[in-house]
Amino acid sequence: MISGRPVRLVALCCLVVVFAAAGCRRWAGRNLLAAPLPDLSRVDAGVQAQVRGRYETLTRALSDRADAPELASAFGQYGMVLQAAEFYDVAEPCYLNAQKLEPDEVRWPYYLAGLYKSRGETDKAEAAYKQALALRPDDLAALIWLGRLHLDQGRPEAAEPLFVKANSLAPRTVAALAGLGRVAVAKRDYPQAVKYLEDALAIDPEAESLHAPLAAAYRGLGQLDKAQPHLRQWRNRDLPVPDPLQQELDLLLESALSYELRGVRAFEARAWPQAVQFFRKGIELSHEDTQLSRSLHHKLGTALYLTGDIQGAREQFEEVVRHAPPGGLDEATSKAHYSLGVLLASRGDTQPAVQHLLAAVQYQPNYVEAHMAVADVLRRTGRGEASLSHYRDAIAINPRQNVARLGYAMALVQLRRYREARDWLDESVQLYGDRPDLKIALARLLATSPDAGARDGARALSIAQQMFDAGEKSTALGETIAMALAEQGNFAQAIGIQRDVMAAAQRAGMTASVQRMAANLALYERHQPCRAPWFEDDLVSVPTTAVTAETSIPSSTVQPH
Amino acid sequence: MLLLGLAACAASPKNTAPAPAAEWFTDVAQAAGLDFTHVNGMSGRFYYPEIMAPGVGLFDYDNDGDLDVYVTQGHLLGTNGPSDGTGDRLFRNDTVTNPDGTHTIHFTDVTTPSGISLRSYGMGIAAGDFNNDGFVDLYRTGLSGAVLLRNNGDGTFTDVTKAAGVGDPGGWGVSATFFDYDRDGWLDLFVGNYLIYSLAGDVQCLSVTGRRDYCPPNSYRAQPSHLYHNRGNGTFEDVTAKAFVNGAYGPALGSATADFNNDGWIDLYVANDGQPNQLWINQHDGTFKDTAFLAGAAVSGTGQAEASMGVDAGDFDNDGDEDLFITNWLDQMNVLYLNDGAGNFEDRRAAAGLGPPSLAKTGFGAGWMDFDRDGWLDLFVANGGVATIEALARANDPFPLKMTPQLYRNLGTGRFEDVSSRAGAVFKIADVGRGAAFGDIDNDGDTDIIVGNTNGKLRVLVNGEPNRNHWLGLRLVAPVQRSGRLQPADRLPEGGRHDGRVRDMLGARVQIVRANTPALWRRARADGSYASANDPRVLVGLGASAETPRVKVTWPDGRLEEFSAVAVDRYVTLEEGTGK
């Protein structure tokens, strides 16, 4: 027979075993979930140090029996770095513990909600956002995120009051207006959708992704004529939510890549000096001679360029080139060569510019901007024959590269191959009939070709007139009409139009263009037609700066999950 | 608490749980002889192509009335090529119908006798009879170029790529689709190209914690797709620039053809990864116009371009038009675009209940299928990640991108229910799902699914969903004339006979008309999903009604025929020119 005392001891052991098996610790009467240190072997050294540091702070707080707020903060801070590093399963108990210890702190349910959202656990995310809002009813970000969640759940009726409140708290918040617009679209209330989305775009014209749902709303109203222009303005842009807590999380990690991401975000916000700081920090944390390091140097150079520090920019690009791999393909090196080429070309240092641009193409054969840039430099410095292959390469990489088609035609004209240029532009217009620049180029060539076999003033005027009647209004088209009229002997009208175009250009501040147009005006006044469709050194397009290339191809990054 | 503790220490009482219900889907790959494991070539370098293949194909290559299987294979990347034992595989269906009416599913690897020896890095497969000889041919896309395999009709295939002019040199093609866009009786070919890529130019990407991982698609530039017009003499002409007004750009992953605006001409939808999708509306003159933006089918309802991997068209709400389902990356949710009948679409993913269940999933191959034959099209999605899932990596999974597939049941109300948890043990198996092909492998009147998994086993999901609903199986064909040279499928003269050879009329639409139930619309198609080829037969669930329907067929050239009293619960061949 077992005595009473050993039975109680056995029961107590069972209890301890049960709770230990459940991963709980008893502290000051509270049961807390285990929050271990995860396997950090796959993580950057800087991030490892961060995680370990916060873990040590937590264990110290536990062993020192810190008070509830301090312990909550330790759990919460540890949870944040874990969440930022995507250790969601370990971050979750940290936040739950923090919430238990500090139930009035809005951060913990807020971060939990984001974590649950990342894992696709929408019901839990919804509950956590509601907890956050119970603590802070006017939290703008929580209102918007919960509203979006309800929309994703197909519950616009639940989302609407949240966006309404967000909009009333912060009337010029694009994310709130966009949310209201989405609600209206979901309810098929297209007039209301139009109102909200137009308001959002009026506040922030760069919220260009909204042009798509706005066009859909106009389409819903049967107003296709209003929908079309919006579709042409669409760009793929994220709609940021003003969210200081999330931003704190996003900027938390001390890794080179994290700083690169911060810098790219600063780019997108046009905060160049901040971008400079972030990229410098990223370079400090990165290892030399890695692709990431080269990428950071190049991005720093771009940011310096945008702050006006041209010399500083050049030094960074040259640093990249100095550490370039000896051969093969390398994106950062390619971009650095491109940036140097563009810089030098803008100063008139043509020869070294061409060398850098050719090197850019060597390190990245499908770098269409580099092909365009080298083609333009060659053409504008009288080397039309050499430019042709680069224009062709640009078109092969991207058949929709219409400026390359234009450049190719200009090179042919430079080489006095007028009929070939005409045929090329004819084919281009057939393929890409909605490109006004190609049509204008064809009309100009037809109006002004020195080779009579390629000249057709009547056709030139017809093309230009059709464009004008369709609503195309530009100085380039006006000039072209004047050229065509002069070719047909209608000098009086040509003079009138040329003068009108020059006045419009003057008003627009296009001084250099006005001076060039004066030369043609003088011809018409002498009753002579123009025999040059464009000037030899006319740009086909403005070479994209490195920053444009940056935002189109992020390197060394992965979409965060 | 003491009692609870003691209870925890005591032994559990015996559990007499009831026997589990029959599984809706069962993986029979191993048992059926489809013992195939995809090799993605991973070596720790995280080369981008490692996460994109394979596609799978279901088609009847030997015209014996059952579906055979084709699977593309990869190889170790960064080396000169594969060692023995790898390469694409062709499996012949040797399923046997037992005396009791059950089926023993069995496949035989006939790759070697078929003459197919493709050991380059394969991506996807498209099936169609491009030369109108009554035998289905194959077009196989790959990392660097494609291959057209002509079916010789004797169990063998011949590589006719060069002669045909459809090699897509240097192209990284993923999905391809055969369709007769100009109604001349010859199948033309769309090839969806993905990215401009080379191993030497592979970009190294890191996660925010600094670990190596696979890159997002915007690390590379898109590669333009191609449209090839079939000249009818065994060759094709690249008409991309002429046909696609304003050019065709990628990075294309999924493609599906259907008559989206109900004008009788077949259109093309292309899912582009991270870029606006394209809805190419047939202009009836050899050209297409992209109306995706204006139609509301280019980007999400919020205006963002989405990942867009797999795509399928189907009339899920039985209103007579083709709706679209597109799979997406996690965080974006899969998309349901509801067609208004005129080719305008509305993003209804949230309202349909398809959003939240897909939030934590990255979907690839997907298709409309009526798995329970209740007359409402359901959805299957093969899921698999494109970047490391940290929890799996920490558990030492060598390829930590695995996710479970999903089955969504159409409730007939505009909403869907995720029924994966009830669909069978195979839905609890996590793979890196990519291609999915849909078809009736055992000819028992329900849709089965084969799934290609990156660096994983082929899965063959045989449908055993216990329902007593009726069904209609249609093979829509036209006769093939042969007089020494290739000819299009002409209408037979009165009383004319043909030699018995027929071809599937891809793109033909059917309307199932019954007296006491709403009409249903379906179409014959081999494309859709991701990089895969589907059973071209039309399998229609009829629900509880055994009424024999009238079937109205709109053939690809626009001609309309009606067939009355079509027998149900069996496969019936409807031949063009034999109806009213």
mmCIF file of C-alpha atoms in Angstrom, chain B residues 24-29 34 58 105 369 380-382 405-407 423-429 431 436-442 446-453 457-464:
data_model
loop_
_atom_site.group_PDB
_atom_site.id
_atom_site.type_symbol
_atom_site.label_atom_id
_atom_site.label_comp_id
_atom_site.label_asym_id
_atom_site.label_seq_id
_atom_site.Cartn_x
_atom_site.Cartn_y
_atom_site.Cartn_z
ATOM 1 C CA TRP B 24 -11.679 11.070 -52.819
ATOM 2 C CA PHE B 25 -8.241 11.017 -54.450
ATOM 3 C CA THR B 26 -5.530 8.428 -54.113
ATOM 4 C CA ASP B 27 -1.985 8.585 -55.405
ATOM 5 C CA VAL B 28 -1.375 5.481 -57.473
ATOM 6 C CA ALA B 29 1.845 6.531 -59.182
ATOM 7 C CA LEU B 34 4.631 5.708 -63.019
ATOM 8 C CA LEU B 58 -1.978 13.605 -70.737
ATOM 9 C CA ILE B 105 -4.236 1.175 -63.706
ATOM 10 C CA MET B 369 -12.599 20.107 -63.167
ATOM 11 C CA PHE B 380 -7.408 21.862 -58.061
ATOM 12 C CA VAL B 381 -4.172 23.705 -57.357
ATOM 13 C CA ALA B 382 -0.658 22.260 -57.164
ATOM 14 C CA PRO B 405 -2.020 20.909 -52.884
ATOM 15 C CA GLN B 406 -5.554 22.161 -52.590
ATOM 16 C CA LEU B 407 -8.995 21.151 -53.806
ATOM 17 C CA ALA B 423 -9.955 14.886 -50.235
ATOM 18 C CA GLY B 424 -7.473 12.207 -49.272
ATOM 19 C CA ALA B 425 -4.124 11.563 -47.665
ATOM 20 C CA VAL B 426 -2.327 12.754 -50.778
ATOM 21 C CA PHE B 427 -3.513 16.263 -49.942
ATOM 22 C CA LYS B 428 -1.470 16.143 -46.786
ATOM 23 C CA ILE B 429 1.726 15.403 -48.667
ATOM 24 C CA ASP B 431 5.689 18.687 -52.518
ATOM 25 C CA ALA B 436 -0.776 19.558 -63.313
ATOM 26 C CA ALA B 437 -2.646 17.790 -66.090
ATOM 27 C CA PHE B 438 -6.305 16.832 -65.902
ATOM 28 C CA GLY B 439 -7.966 13.864 -67.572
ATOM 29 C CA ASP B 440 -9.789 10.583 -67.129
ATOM 30 C CA ILE B 441 -6.910 8.146 -66.875
ATOM 31 C CA ASP B 442 -9.016 5.056 -66.161
ATOM 32 C CA ASP B 446 -14.350 11.237 -63.575
ATOM 33 C CA THR B 447 -11.369 13.534 -63.792
ATOM 34 C CA ASP B 448 -8.038 12.372 -62.484
ATOM 35 C CA ILE B 449 -4.944 14.517 -62.058
ATOM 36 C CA ILE B 450 -1.245 14.019 -62.571
ATOM 37 C CA VAL B 451 1.111 16.408 -60.839
ATOM 38 C CA GLY B 452 4.748 17.041 -61.641
ATOM 39 C CA ASN B 453 6.778 18.070 -58.611
ATOM 40 C CA LYS B 457 7.955 12.232 -57.365
ATOM 41 C CA LEU B 458 5.264 12.311 -59.974
ATOM 42 C CA ARG B 459 1.854 12.014 -58.336
ATOM 43 C CA VAL B 460 -1.107 10.365 -60.008
ATOM 44 C CA LEU B 461 -4.292 11.333 -58.208
ATOM 45 C CA VAL B 462 -7.030 8.932 -59.220
ATOM 46 C CA ASN B 463 -10.499 10.201 -58.503
ATOM 47 C CA GLY B 464 -12.552 7.909 -56.316
#
